[in-house]
């Protein structure tokens, strides 16, 4: 179900890295808000924030692109 609502989460983004299992998960309160809003039917959902210039930042961006989340970065 889609709801006629648009949301934006702006602020932090982080990656939880579990070295023992070689897994990493993007997140942070603002990223999670935008992702879950999209998953639960928001018509438009976006994340706005600063990203680093390393592989971890590229990982977060790639996951958000896979989820078809609008990304506004500085």
XYZ file of C-alpha atoms in Angstrom:
74
model
C 0.000 0.000 0.000
C 1.298 3.452 -0.842
C 0.510 6.555 1.198
C 0.501 10.068 -0.228
C 3.268 11.278 2.062
C 6.818 12.449 1.416
C 9.520 12.242 4.075
C 13.182 13.071 4.408
C 15.634 11.919 7.046
C 18.650 14.163 7.378
C 21.688 13.717 9.529
C 23.938 10.790 10.335
C 24.765 7.654 8.406
C 26.901 4.838 9.758
C 27.885 1.267 9.001
C 27.886 -1.527 11.551
C 30.767 -3.880 10.726
C 30.877 -7.413 12.107
C 34.413 -8.597 11.419
C 33.842 -12.093 12.832
C 31.222 -12.818 10.158
C 32.535 -10.474 7.448
C 29.217 -8.589 7.233
C 28.343 -4.914 7.267
C 25.026 -3.130 7.509
C 24.306 0.527 6.698
C 22.188 2.538 9.067
C 21.999 5.401 11.499
C 18.760 6.901 12.800
C 18.131 9.115 9.783
C 18.962 6.452 7.211
C 16.797 3.905 9.025
C 13.896 6.354 9.176
C 14.016 6.988 5.429
C 14.350 3.296 4.578
C 11.506 2.165 6.827
C 9.234 4.982 5.656
C 9.766 3.725 2.100
C 9.212 0.104 3.145
C 5.959 1.004 4.903
C 4.481 2.866 1.947
C 5.620 6.491 1.857
C 5.135 7.776 -1.696
C 8.545 9.477 -1.605
C 11.327 8.933 0.866
C 14.768 10.503 0.896
C 17.948 10.699 2.930
C 20.064 13.854 3.085
C 23.467 14.005 4.698
C 27.211 14.051 4.355
C 29.106 11.035 3.110
C 32.771 10.251 3.409
C 34.963 9.615 0.388
C 35.869 6.016 1.189
C 34.622 2.525 0.373
C 32.272 2.535 3.370
C 30.481 5.635 2.067
C 30.181 4.048 -1.370
C 28.682 0.969 0.275
C 25.977 3.033 2.013
C 25.195 4.912 -1.204
C 24.965 1.679 -3.209
C 22.544 0.103 -0.724
C 20.333 3.211 -0.702
C 20.328 3.179 -4.513
C 19.310 -0.505 -4.504
C 16.400 0.402 -2.240
C 15.425 3.184 -4.690
C 15.752 5.813 -2.000
C 16.293 9.394 -3.102
C 19.729 10.527 -1.868
C 20.725 14.143 -1.366
C 24.392 14.374 -0.459
C 26.826 17.142 0.284
